[in-house]
């Protein structure tokens, strides 16, 4: 655990007692604070009380006013669409509002670091899509070379729940926009921006607020090195703002699909090959086409980001390349869950928005596409070109399946509503060489608690129908 520093004797509110909230309360107590906890869910309050934490209704103005600060869990809105009432009280009364990420960055460094041969590093990854795979891939590469590495944040362990890093240790954080938006301290050594596509727009007041939340990771603390995906205008703008000039190699520009040029530090993937250029010279080239855990152009972008992050730590290209080949990928992200009669079954339940689904569709040919769910803002138009090029037929699930199918203009679509029907129909239609792909392009909450549960259902249905042939 990372005890929170500078809080001894302070009464600090903790709003939301899910995983991150409860860990924050423990870390605050370890640092000598007095956490005052609250959650609207009685079961969550009972769990906190069972650990000896004081609970109090933080919706009372006098209670909030007695706090030194308020720590808010990521799922609780602090500004848009409207602030949570407790947060609103804190804002009105001038009580500082923070989250566990802010506590982490202000508490991680220790006087013992002065005795280390190599000071610990923090690599923080954000972006709309690919941040989980990128973070996990960096962690995998570091483990492959025997480097002390811990994976935390929006993936792996809670940030305050990790062990204090030792000599040369690396902490790899996946950070969502919910986490970067509120943190009062953001000081990674290396910051990674994968890409940007419309998502969580209600939570951030539109696309500008969403980008601003991501940008804070780079603007607040000033990382020593920034790795920026430049396939969208926002990434190009961010790289430009961070760089002192074309040759400034504190900014590494990455891309998937376009050749980058100039005197700076560049990593890009084209036609299945990752290439690194620095100071106008090619440094390395890696063939990604045979890497099973990183299929498709979107995963090649993830590979570029992870490669660049590890290069900033001094790892050699061939060492990174070897680690790529042993990376198994993450569940629910282009995960091959079975094969039967020449048909592959791929679980990409994490493709919850249009951009992620389009990238998943572009990674495979002859697709029997299972899609649908709780549609997000913006419609489906942006994925139709990829669907027309790669999809043989769509099988639509979700409570609004009929409407979703209508929006798939030009794509043959069958309304199936539930996962069992969709998998059975796709399997019945599939021919050798086809891929049955779950890439919903929608949230899961109309039928499932989360995208993991949806992906697990897909995997279970596939396993049941192919008779244990999944692997």
Short mmCIF file of C-alpha atoms in Angstrom, two decimals:
data_model
loop_
_atom_site.label_atom_id
_atom_site.label_comp_id
_atom_site.label_asym_id
_atom_site.label_seq_id
_atom_site.Cartn_x
_atom_site.Cartn_y
_atom_site.Cartn_z
CA UNK A 1 0.00 0.00 0.00
CA UNK A 2 1.03 3.62 -0.62
CA UNK A 3 0.19 5.59 2.57
CA UNK A 4 -1.10 9.06 1.75
CA UNK A 5 1.30 11.80 2.81
CA UNK A 6 0.56 15.14 4.43
CA UNK A 7 -2.77 14.13 5.96
CA UNK A 8 -1.92 13.22 9.54
CA UNK A 9 -4.85 14.03 11.84
CA UNK A 10 -6.98 15.44 9.00
CA UNK A 11 -10.66 14.56 8.58
CA UNK A 12 -10.99 13.61 4.92
CA UNK A 13 -14.22 12.62 3.24
CA UNK A 14 -14.35 9.60 0.96
CA UNK A 15 -17.37 9.61 -1.37
CA UNK A 16 -18.06 6.28 -3.06
CA UNK A 17 -16.92 3.05 -1.48
CA UNK A 18 -16.29 0.81 -4.46
CA UNK A 19 -12.82 -0.60 -5.12
CA UNK A 20 -10.97 2.70 -5.47
CA UNK A 21 -12.88 4.45 -2.68
CA UNK A 22 -12.26 1.77 -0.08
CA UNK A 23 -8.59 1.51 -1.03
CA UNK A 24 -8.29 5.30 -0.74
CA UNK A 25 -9.80 5.16 2.74
CA UNK A 26 -7.27 2.52 3.79
CA UNK A 27 -4.36 4.51 2.36
CA UNK A 28 -5.58 7.68 4.08
CA UNK A 29 -5.82 5.85 7.40
CA UNK A 30 -2.32 4.42 6.86
CA UNK A 31 -1.11 8.00 6.45
CA UNK A 32 -2.66 9.08 9.74
CA UNK A 33 -5.85 10.69 8.41
CA UNK A 34 -9.36 10.16 9.76
CA UNK A 35 -11.46 9.04 6.76
CA UNK A 36 -15.15 9.96 6.90
CA UNK A 37 -16.82 7.59 4.44
CA UNK A 38 -20.11 7.65 2.58
CA UNK A 39 -21.87 5.67 -0.12
CA UNK A 40 -25.57 5.67 -0.97
CA UNK A 41 -25.43 1.87 -0.98
CA UNK A 42 -26.00 0.54 2.58
CA UNK A 43 -24.02 -2.63 1.82
CA UNK A 44 -20.98 -0.55 0.85
CA UNK A 45 -21.26 1.45 4.09
CA UNK A 46 -21.53 -1.75 6.13
CA UNK A 47 -18.36 -3.10 4.51
CA UNK A 48 -16.50 0.10 5.40
CA UNK A 49 -17.82 0.02 8.95
CA UNK A 50 -16.70 -3.61 9.27
CA UNK A 51 -13.15 -2.36 8.63
CA UNK A 52 -13.51 0.21 11.39
CA UNK A 53 -14.15 3.27 9.21
CA UNK A 54 -16.44 6.04 10.38
CA UNK A 55 -19.39 6.68 8.07
CA UNK A 56 -21.42 9.88 7.98
CA UNK A 57 -23.95 11.36 5.57
CA UNK A 58 -21.80 13.69 3.50
CA UNK A 59 -24.83 15.40 2.02
CA UNK A 60 -25.02 17.49 5.20
CA UNK A 61 -23.40 20.90 4.78
CA UNK A 62 -21.99 20.92 8.31
CA UNK A 63 -20.33 17.54 7.76
CA UNK A 64 -18.73 18.54 4.47
CA UNK A 65 -17.63 21.86 5.94
CA UNK A 66 -15.66 20.05 8.65
CA UNK A 67 -13.51 18.18 6.10
CA UNK A 68 -9.96 19.04 5.07
CA UNK A 69 -10.68 17.60 1.62
CA UNK A 70 -13.06 15.30 -0.24
CA UNK A 71 -11.90 12.25 -2.22
CA UNK A 72 -14.35 11.25 -4.96
CA UNK A 73 -14.60 7.90 -6.75
CA UNK A 74 -14.31 8.01 -10.59
CA UNK A 75 -17.93 7.16 -11.36
CA UNK A 76 -19.31 10.15 -9.43
CA UNK A 77 -19.79 13.31 -11.55
CA UNK A 78 -18.13 16.45 -10.28
CA UNK A 79 -19.13 18.90 -13.02
CA UNK A 80 -21.10 17.46 -15.95
CA UNK A 81 -23.89 16.68 -16.58
CA UNK A 82 -24.50 18.03 -13.04
CA UNK A 83 -22.26 17.76 -9.96
CA UNK A 84 -23.12 15.16 -7.36
CA UNK A 85 -24.83 16.99 -4.44
CA UNK A 86 -21.97 16.20 -2.05
CA UNK A 87 -19.40 17.47 -4.55
CA UNK A 88 -21.53 20.57 -5.11
CA UNK A 89 -21.46 21.27 -1.35
CA UNK A 90 -17.68 20.87 -1.28
CA UNK A 91 -17.27 23.25 -4.20
CA UNK A 92 -19.54 25.83 -2.56
CA UNK A 93 -17.66 25.64 0.74
CA UNK A 94 -14.17 25.65 -0.76
CA UNK A 95 -13.33 22.12 0.39
CA UNK A 96 -10.64 20.75 -1.99
CA UNK A 97 -11.93 17.89 -4.16
CA UNK A 98 -9.50 15.22 -5.35
CA UNK A 99 -9.39 11.52 -6.23
CA UNK A 100 -7.16 8.54 -5.57
CA UNK A 101 -4.96 9.36 -8.58
CA UNK A 102 -4.13 12.76 -7.11
CA UNK A 103 -3.36 11.17 -3.74
CA UNK A 104 -1.11 8.63 -5.45
CA UNK A 105 1.04 11.14 -7.31
CA UNK A 106 1.56 13.33 -4.26
CA UNK A 107 2.43 10.33 -2.05
CA UNK A 108 4.51 7.96 -4.20
CA UNK A 109 8.03 9.38 -3.90
CA UNK A 110 9.98 8.44 -0.77
CA UNK A 111 13.22 9.57 0.83
CA UNK A 112 14.56 6.03 0.27
CA UNK A 113 14.64 6.76 -3.45
CA UNK A 114 17.79 8.80 -2.86
CA UNK A 115 19.61 5.54 -2.08
CA UNK A 116 18.45 3.74 -5.22
CA UNK A 117 20.75 3.21 -8.19
CA UNK A 118 17.79 3.79 -10.53
CA UNK A 119 14.90 5.97 -9.40
CA UNK A 120 11.44 4.41 -9.91
CA UNK A 121 9.39 5.59 -12.87
CA UNK A 122 5.68 6.04 -13.56
CA UNK A 123 4.31 5.48 -17.06
CA UNK A 124 0.71 6.70 -17.40
CA UNK A 125 -1.45 5.77 -20.40
CA UNK A 126 -4.66 7.48 -21.48
CA UNK A 127 -6.75 7.74 -24.66
CA UNK A 128 -10.13 6.63 -25.96
CA UNK A 129 -9.18 3.17 -27.20
CA UNK A 130 -6.27 0.83 -26.66
CA UNK A 131 -5.10 2.15 -23.30
CA UNK A 132 -5.72 -1.14 -21.50
CA UNK A 133 -3.86 -3.20 -24.09
CA UNK A 134 -1.05 -0.63 -24.26
CA UNK A 135 -0.67 -0.57 -20.48
CA UNK A 136 -0.74 -4.36 -20.20
CA UNK A 137 1.74 -4.70 -23.06
CA UNK A 138 4.22 -2.28 -21.43
CA UNK A 139 3.89 -4.23 -18.18
CA UNK A 140 4.40 -7.52 -20.04
CA UNK A 141 7.53 -6.26 -21.80
CA UNK A 142 9.03 -5.07 -18.52
CA UNK A 143 8.30 -8.41 -16.85
CA UNK A 144 9.78 -10.19 -19.86
CA UNK A 145 13.12 -8.44 -19.28
CA UNK A 146 13.01 -8.98 -15.53
CA UNK A 147 12.25 -5.38 -14.61
CA UNK A 148 10.18 -4.78 -11.45
CA UNK A 149 6.80 -3.63 -12.80
CA UNK A 150 3.33 -3.09 -11.34
CA UNK A 151 0.13 -2.53 -13.34
CA UNK A 152 -2.52 -0.34 -11.72
CA UNK A 153 -5.21 2.31 -12.13
CA UNK A 154 -8.10 1.52 -14.43
CA UNK A 155 -6.61 -1.96 -14.89
CA UNK A 156 -4.90 -4.26 -12.42
CA UNK A 157 -4.69 -3.01 -8.84
CA UNK A 158 -5.91 0.24 -7.37
CA UNK A 159 -3.19 2.89 -7.52
CA UNK A 160 -2.87 3.19 -3.75
CA UNK A 161 -2.97 -0.57 -3.28
CA UNK A 162 0.35 -1.28 -5.00
CA UNK A 163 3.60 -1.98 -3.20
CA UNK A 164 6.07 0.91 -2.91
CA UNK A 165 8.32 0.48 -5.96
CA UNK A 166 11.89 -0.59 -5.36
CA UNK A 167 15.19 0.24 -7.04
CA UNK A 168 14.49 0.67 -10.78
CA UNK A 169 10.80 -0.23 -10.35
CA UNK A 170 8.21 0.92 -12.86
CA UNK A 171 4.54 1.62 -12.17
CA UNK A 172 2.35 1.39 -15.28
CA UNK A 173 -0.97 3.19 -14.92
CA UNK A 174 -4.00 3.07 -17.18
CA UNK A 175 -5.95 6.28 -16.58
CA UNK A 176 -9.44 7.05 -17.84
CA UNK A 177 -10.75 10.55 -18.50
CA UNK A 178 -12.78 10.26 -15.29
CA UNK A 179 -9.52 9.83 -13.38
CA UNK A 180 -7.40 12.46 -15.11
CA UNK A 181 -10.16 15.08 -15.05
CA UNK A 182 -10.26 15.49 -11.27
CA UNK A 183 -6.78 14.56 -9.99
CA UNK A 184 -5.04 17.55 -8.38
CA UNK A 185 -1.60 16.02 -9.00
CA UNK A 186 -0.57 14.35 -12.27
CA UNK A 187 3.18 13.91 -12.55
CA UNK A 188 4.13 10.78 -14.53
CA UNK A 189 7.65 10.40 -15.89
CA UNK A 190 6.27 9.14 -19.21
CA UNK A 191 2.76 9.98 -20.44
CA UNK A 192 1.07 8.19 -23.35
CA UNK A 193 -1.88 9.41 -25.43
CA UNK A 194 -3.14 6.64 -27.70
CA UNK A 195 -5.95 8.29 -29.69
CA UNK A 196 -9.21 10.18 -29.33
CA UNK A 197 -12.73 9.38 -30.47
CA UNK A 198 -16.11 10.55 -29.12
CA UNK A 199 -16.92 8.92 -25.78
CA UNK A 200 -18.29 9.93 -22.36
CA UNK A 201 -19.45 13.21 -23.87
CA UNK A 202 -22.22 13.76 -21.31
CA UNK A 203 -19.72 13.38 -18.47
CA UNK A 204 -17.35 15.98 -19.94
CA UNK A 205 -19.79 18.49 -21.45
CA UNK A 206 -18.92 17.60 -25.03
CA UNK A 207 -15.84 16.65 -27.10
CA UNK A 208 -13.81 19.67 -25.99
CA UNK A 209 -14.22 18.80 -22.33
CA UNK A 210 -13.39 15.16 -23.05
CA UNK A 211 -10.14 16.11 -24.79
CA UNK A 212 -9.33 18.61 -22.03
CA UNK A 213 -9.64 15.82 -19.44
CA UNK A 214 -7.12 13.69 -21.37
CA UNK A 215 -4.82 16.66 -21.95
CA UNK A 216 -4.48 17.30 -18.21
CA UNK A 217 -2.17 14.28 -17.93
CA UNK A 218 0.38 16.18 -20.03
CA UNK A 219 -0.32 19.76 -18.98
CA UNK A 220 -0.51 19.52 -15.18
CA UNK A 221 2.84 17.98 -14.31
CA UNK A 222 4.89 18.06 -17.47
CA UNK A 223 6.17 14.51 -18.06
CA UNK A 224 9.83 14.02 -19.00
CA UNK A 225 8.66 12.26 -22.15
CA UNK A 226 5.31 12.34 -23.97
CA UNK A 227 4.22 9.65 -26.44
CA UNK A 228 1.39 10.96 -28.58
CA UNK A 229 -0.76 9.26 -31.20
CA UNK A 230 -1.07 11.72 -34.10
CA UNK A 231 -3.69 9.99 -36.24
CA UNK A 232 -6.34 12.53 -35.15
CA UNK A 233 -6.19 16.36 -35.08
CA UNK A 234 -6.31 16.40 -31.27
CA UNK A 235 -3.17 14.28 -31.04
CA UNK A 236 -1.41 16.45 -33.59
CA UNK A 237 -2.37 19.53 -31.58
CA UNK A 238 -1.22 17.97 -28.31
CA UNK A 239 2.15 16.94 -29.76
CA UNK A 240 2.60 20.42 -31.18
CA UNK A 241 1.83 22.07 -27.85
CA UNK A 242 4.29 19.88 -25.97
CA UNK A 243 7.16 20.17 -28.44
CA UNK A 244 9.70 22.99 -28.68
CA UNK A 245 10.32 22.14 -32.33
CA UNK A 246 10.39 19.33 -34.93
CA UNK A 247 13.56 17.77 -33.47
CA UNK A 248 12.42 17.83 -29.82
CA UNK A 249 12.70 14.17 -28.87
CA UNK A 250 10.97 14.63 -25.54
CA UNK A 251 7.84 14.07 -27.69
CA UNK A 252 7.57 10.76 -29.54
CA UNK A 253 4.92 10.83 -32.25
CA UNK A 254 3.27 7.49 -33.04
CA UNK A 255 0.90 6.39 -35.79
CA UNK A 256 -0.78 3.38 -37.27
CA UNK A 257 -1.33 3.52 -41.01
CA UNK A 258 0.74 6.54 -42.02
CA UNK A 259 4.44 7.10 -42.52
CA UNK A 260 5.71 9.88 -40.30
CA UNK A 261 8.52 12.19 -41.36
CA UNK A 262 10.80 14.80 -39.84
CA UNK A 263 13.85 14.97 -37.60
CA UNK A 264 12.05 14.01 -34.38
CA UNK A 265 11.54 10.69 -32.60
CA UNK A 266 8.93 8.74 -34.56
CA UNK A 267 7.38 5.28 -34.22
CA UNK A 268 4.79 4.16 -36.75
CA UNK A 269 3.25 0.99 -38.17
CA UNK A 270 2.40 0.51 -41.84
CA UNK A 271 1.43 -2.69 -43.66
CA UNK A 272 2.21 -4.73 -40.56
CA UNK A 273 5.69 -3.34 -39.89
CA UNK A 274 6.64 -1.16 -36.91
CA UNK A 275 9.41 1.32 -37.69
CA UNK A 276 11.37 3.62 -35.39
CA UNK A 277 13.09 6.76 -36.67
CA UNK A 278 15.23 9.16 -34.65
CA UNK A 279 17.18 12.20 -35.78
CA UNK A 280 16.33 11.40 -39.39
CA UNK A 281 17.66 7.83 -39.28
CA UNK A 282 15.86 4.51 -39.08
CA UNK A 283 16.68 2.78 -35.82
CA UNK A 284 14.61 -0.41 -35.96
CA UNK A 285 11.92 -2.34 -37.83
CA UNK A 286 9.68 -5.09 -36.44
CA UNK A 287 7.32 -7.38 -38.37
CA UNK A 288 4.06 -7.39 -36.40
CA UNK A 289 2.11 -9.58 -38.79
CA UNK A 290 2.97 -12.80 -36.99
CA UNK A 291 2.31 -11.53 -33.46
CA UNK A 292 -0.84 -13.43 -32.42
CA UNK A 293 -1.71 -11.24 -29.43
CA UNK A 294 -1.74 -8.01 -31.47
CA UNK A 295 -4.00 -8.49 -34.52
CA UNK A 296 -5.08 -5.56 -36.68
CA UNK A 297 -4.03 -1.96 -37.23
CA UNK A 298 -5.49 -0.78 -33.92
CA UNK A 299 -3.30 -3.23 -32.02
CA UNK A 300 -0.34 -2.16 -34.11
CA UNK A 301 -0.93 1.36 -32.79
CA UNK A 302 -0.91 -0.11 -29.27
CA UNK A 303 2.36 -1.84 -30.11
CA UNK A 304 3.86 1.47 -31.26
CA UNK A 305 2.86 3.18 -28.01
CA UNK A 306 4.20 0.38 -25.81
CA UNK A 307 7.39 0.11 -27.87
CA UNK A 308 8.02 3.85 -27.55
CA UNK A 309 7.41 3.80 -23.78
CA UNK A 310 9.88 0.98 -23.29
CA UNK A 311 12.45 2.66 -25.52
CA UNK A 312 12.38 5.68 -23.18
CA UNK A 313 13.52 3.28 -20.45
CA UNK A 314 16.48 2.13 -22.55
CA UNK A 315 15.18 -1.27 -23.68
CA UNK A 316 16.61 -2.57 -26.95
CA UNK A 317 14.32 -3.05 -29.99
CA UNK A 318 15.01 -6.78 -30.30
CA UNK A 319 14.22 -7.34 -26.63
CA UNK A 320 10.89 -5.57 -27.08
CA UNK A 321 10.19 -7.56 -30.25
CA UNK A 322 10.74 -10.86 -28.43
CA UNK A 323 8.31 -9.79 -25.70
CA UNK A 324 5.64 -8.92 -28.30
CA UNK A 325 5.52 -12.56 -29.40
CA UNK A 326 4.76 -13.85 -25.90
CA UNK A 327 1.98 -11.33 -25.25
CA UNK A 328 -1.35 -13.17 -25.06
CA UNK A 329 -3.58 -10.11 -25.30
CA UNK A 330 -6.31 -9.11 -22.89
CA UNK A 331 -9.71 -10.71 -22.35
CA UNK A 332 -12.53 -9.00 -24.28
CA UNK A 333 -10.11 -7.24 -26.65
CA UNK A 334 -9.69 -9.08 -29.97
CA UNK A 335 -9.51 -12.26 -27.89
CA UNK A 336 -9.71 -15.50 -29.86
CA UNK A 337 -11.94 -17.72 -27.73
CA UNK A 338 -12.38 -20.69 -30.03
CA UNK A 339 -12.12 -22.21 -33.49
CA UNK A 340 -14.18 -24.91 -35.16
CA UNK A 341 -14.49 -26.08 -38.77
CA UNK A 342 -12.24 -23.28 -39.97
CA UNK A 343 -14.30 -20.58 -38.22
CA UNK A 344 -12.69 -18.31 -35.61
CA UNK A 345 -14.63 -16.81 -32.71
CA UNK A 346 -13.31 -13.47 -31.42
CA UNK A 347 -14.46 -11.62 -28.31
CA UNK A 348 -14.01 -7.83 -28.54
CA UNK A 349 -16.71 -6.90 -26.04
CA UNK A 350 -14.57 -3.91 -25.00
CA UNK A 351 -15.40 -2.29 -28.37
CA UNK A 352 -18.11 -0.23 -26.71
CA UNK A 353 -17.94 2.76 -29.07
CA UNK A 354 -18.06 3.23 -32.82
CA UNK A 355 -14.36 3.92 -33.29
CA UNK A 356 -13.25 0.82 -31.36
CA UNK A 357 -15.74 -1.36 -33.24
CA UNK A 358 -14.60 0.00 -36.62
CA UNK A 359 -11.00 -0.87 -35.75
CA UNK A 360 -12.01 -4.37 -34.68
CA UNK A 361 -13.92 -4.87 -37.93
CA UNK A 362 -10.90 -3.74 -39.93
CA UNK A 363 -8.71 -6.38 -38.28
CA UNK A 364 -10.56 -9.38 -39.74
CA UNK A 365 -12.13 -10.56 -43.01
CA UNK A 366 -15.41 -12.39 -43.74
CA UNK A 367 -17.00 -11.33 -40.46
CA UNK A 368 -20.20 -12.61 -38.92
CA UNK A 369 -20.68 -9.58 -36.70
CA UNK A 370 -22.47 -9.66 -33.35
CA UNK A 371 -23.28 -6.09 -32.37
CA UNK A 372 -25.76 -3.91 -30.52
CA UNK A 373 -26.57 -2.81 -27.02
CA UNK A 374 -27.06 0.60 -25.47
CA UNK A 375 -26.18 2.94 -28.34
CA UNK A 376 -23.98 5.97 -27.68
CA UNK A 377 -24.25 9.46 -29.10
CA UNK A 378 -23.21 10.12 -32.67
CA UNK A 379 -24.82 7.19 -34.51
CA UNK A 380 -23.14 4.42 -36.47
CA UNK A 381 -22.18 6.20 -39.68
CA UNK A 382 -18.45 6.25 -38.93
CA UNK A 383 -18.17 2.47 -38.80
CA UNK A 384 -20.25 1.69 -41.90
CA UNK A 385 -17.27 1.81 -44.32
CA UNK A 386 -15.40 -0.80 -42.28
CA UNK A 387 -18.56 -2.89 -41.95
CA UNK A 388 -19.28 -2.77 -45.69
CA UNK A 389 -15.71 -3.88 -46.45
CA UNK A 390 -15.42 -6.70 -43.92
CA UNK A 391 -18.85 -7.89 -42.71
CA UNK A 392 -20.85 -10.62 -44.39
CA UNK A 393 -23.80 -10.30 -42.01
CA UNK A 394 -24.67 -8.64 -38.69
CA UNK A 395 -26.50 -10.32 -35.81
CA UNK A 396 -27.94 -7.64 -33.55
CA UNK A 397 -28.49 -7.96 -29.80
CA UNK A 398 -29.89 -5.62 -27.17
CA UNK A 399 -33.23 -4.22 -26.11
CA UNK A 400 -33.15 -1.79 -29.05
CA UNK A 401 -31.89 -4.34 -31.56
CA UNK A 402 -34.45 -3.49 -34.23
CA UNK A 403 -33.51 0.19 -34.27
CA UNK A 404 -29.81 -0.62 -34.21
CA UNK A 405 -30.26 -2.95 -37.22
CA UNK A 406 -32.04 -0.20 -39.18
CA UNK A 407 -29.03 2.08 -38.67
CA UNK A 408 -26.74 -0.51 -40.29
CA UNK A 409 -27.58 0.76 -43.75
CA UNK A 410 -26.29 -1.45 -46.53
CA UNK A 411 -25.39 -4.30 -44.15
CA UNK A 412 -27.48 -7.46 -44.05
CA UNK A 413 -28.69 -7.65 -40.44
CA UNK A 414 -30.72 -10.13 -38.42
CA UNK A 415 -32.40 -9.07 -35.18
CA UNK A 416 -31.48 -11.67 -32.56
CA UNK A 417 -31.94 -9.65 -29.33
CA UNK A 418 -30.03 -12.03 -27.02
CA UNK A 419 -26.50 -13.41 -27.16
CA UNK A 420 -27.45 -17.10 -27.29
CA UNK A 421 -29.55 -16.56 -30.41
CA UNK A 422 -26.94 -14.36 -32.07
CA UNK A 423 -24.10 -16.85 -31.56
CA UNK A 424 -26.25 -19.77 -32.72
CA UNK A 425 -27.40 -17.95 -35.86
CA UNK A 426 -23.90 -16.71 -36.70
CA UNK A 427 -22.47 -20.18 -36.22
CA UNK A 428 -25.16 -21.74 -38.41
CA UNK A 429 -24.41 -19.30 -41.23
CA UNK A 430 -20.61 -19.29 -40.90
CA UNK A 431 -18.41 -20.94 -43.52
CA UNK A 432 -14.78 -21.97 -43.43
CA UNK A 433 -12.60 -18.86 -43.33
CA UNK A 434 -15.22 -16.73 -41.55
CA UNK A 435 -14.75 -14.96 -38.22
CA UNK A 436 -17.61 -14.64 -35.74
CA UNK A 437 -16.78 -11.35 -34.03
CA UNK A 438 -18.41 -9.76 -31.01
CA UNK A 439 -17.68 -6.01 -31.39
CA UNK A 440 -20.85 -4.36 -30.06
CA UNK A 441 -20.23 -0.65 -30.85
CA UNK A 442 -22.47 0.02 -27.86
CA UNK A 443 -22.53 -0.08 -24.09
CA UNK A 444 -23.66 -3.25 -22.33
CA UNK A 445 -25.90 -1.86 -19.61
CA UNK A 446 -29.22 -2.68 -21.28
CA UNK A 447 -28.57 -6.41 -20.76
CA UNK A 448 -25.38 -6.80 -18.69
CA UNK A 449 -23.68 -5.22 -15.70
CA UNK A 450 -20.53 -4.49 -17.72
CA UNK A 451 -18.70 -5.34 -20.94
CA UNK A 452 -16.82 -8.17 -19.19
CA UNK A 453 -20.06 -9.95 -18.39
CA UNK A 454 -21.19 -9.54 -22.00
CA UNK A 455 -17.90 -10.99 -23.28
CA UNK A 456 -18.11 -13.87 -20.83
CA UNK A 457 -21.60 -14.68 -22.11
CA UNK A 458 -20.33 -14.71 -25.70
CA UNK A 459 -17.45 -17.00 -24.72
CA UNK A 460 -19.79 -19.33 -22.82
CA UNK A 461 -22.18 -19.59 -25.77
CA UNK A 462 -19.32 -20.31 -28.16
CA UNK A 463 -17.84 -22.94 -25.86
CA UNK A 464 -21.21 -24.60 -25.43
CA UNK A 465 -21.89 -24.79 -29.15
CA UNK A 466 -18.49 -25.95 -30.36
CA UNK A 467 -18.31 -28.65 -27.73
CA UNK A 468 -15.27 -27.62 -25.74
CA UNK A 469 -13.18 -26.66 -28.73
CA UNK A 470 -12.47 -23.17 -27.41
CA UNK A 471 -8.90 -22.27 -26.71
#
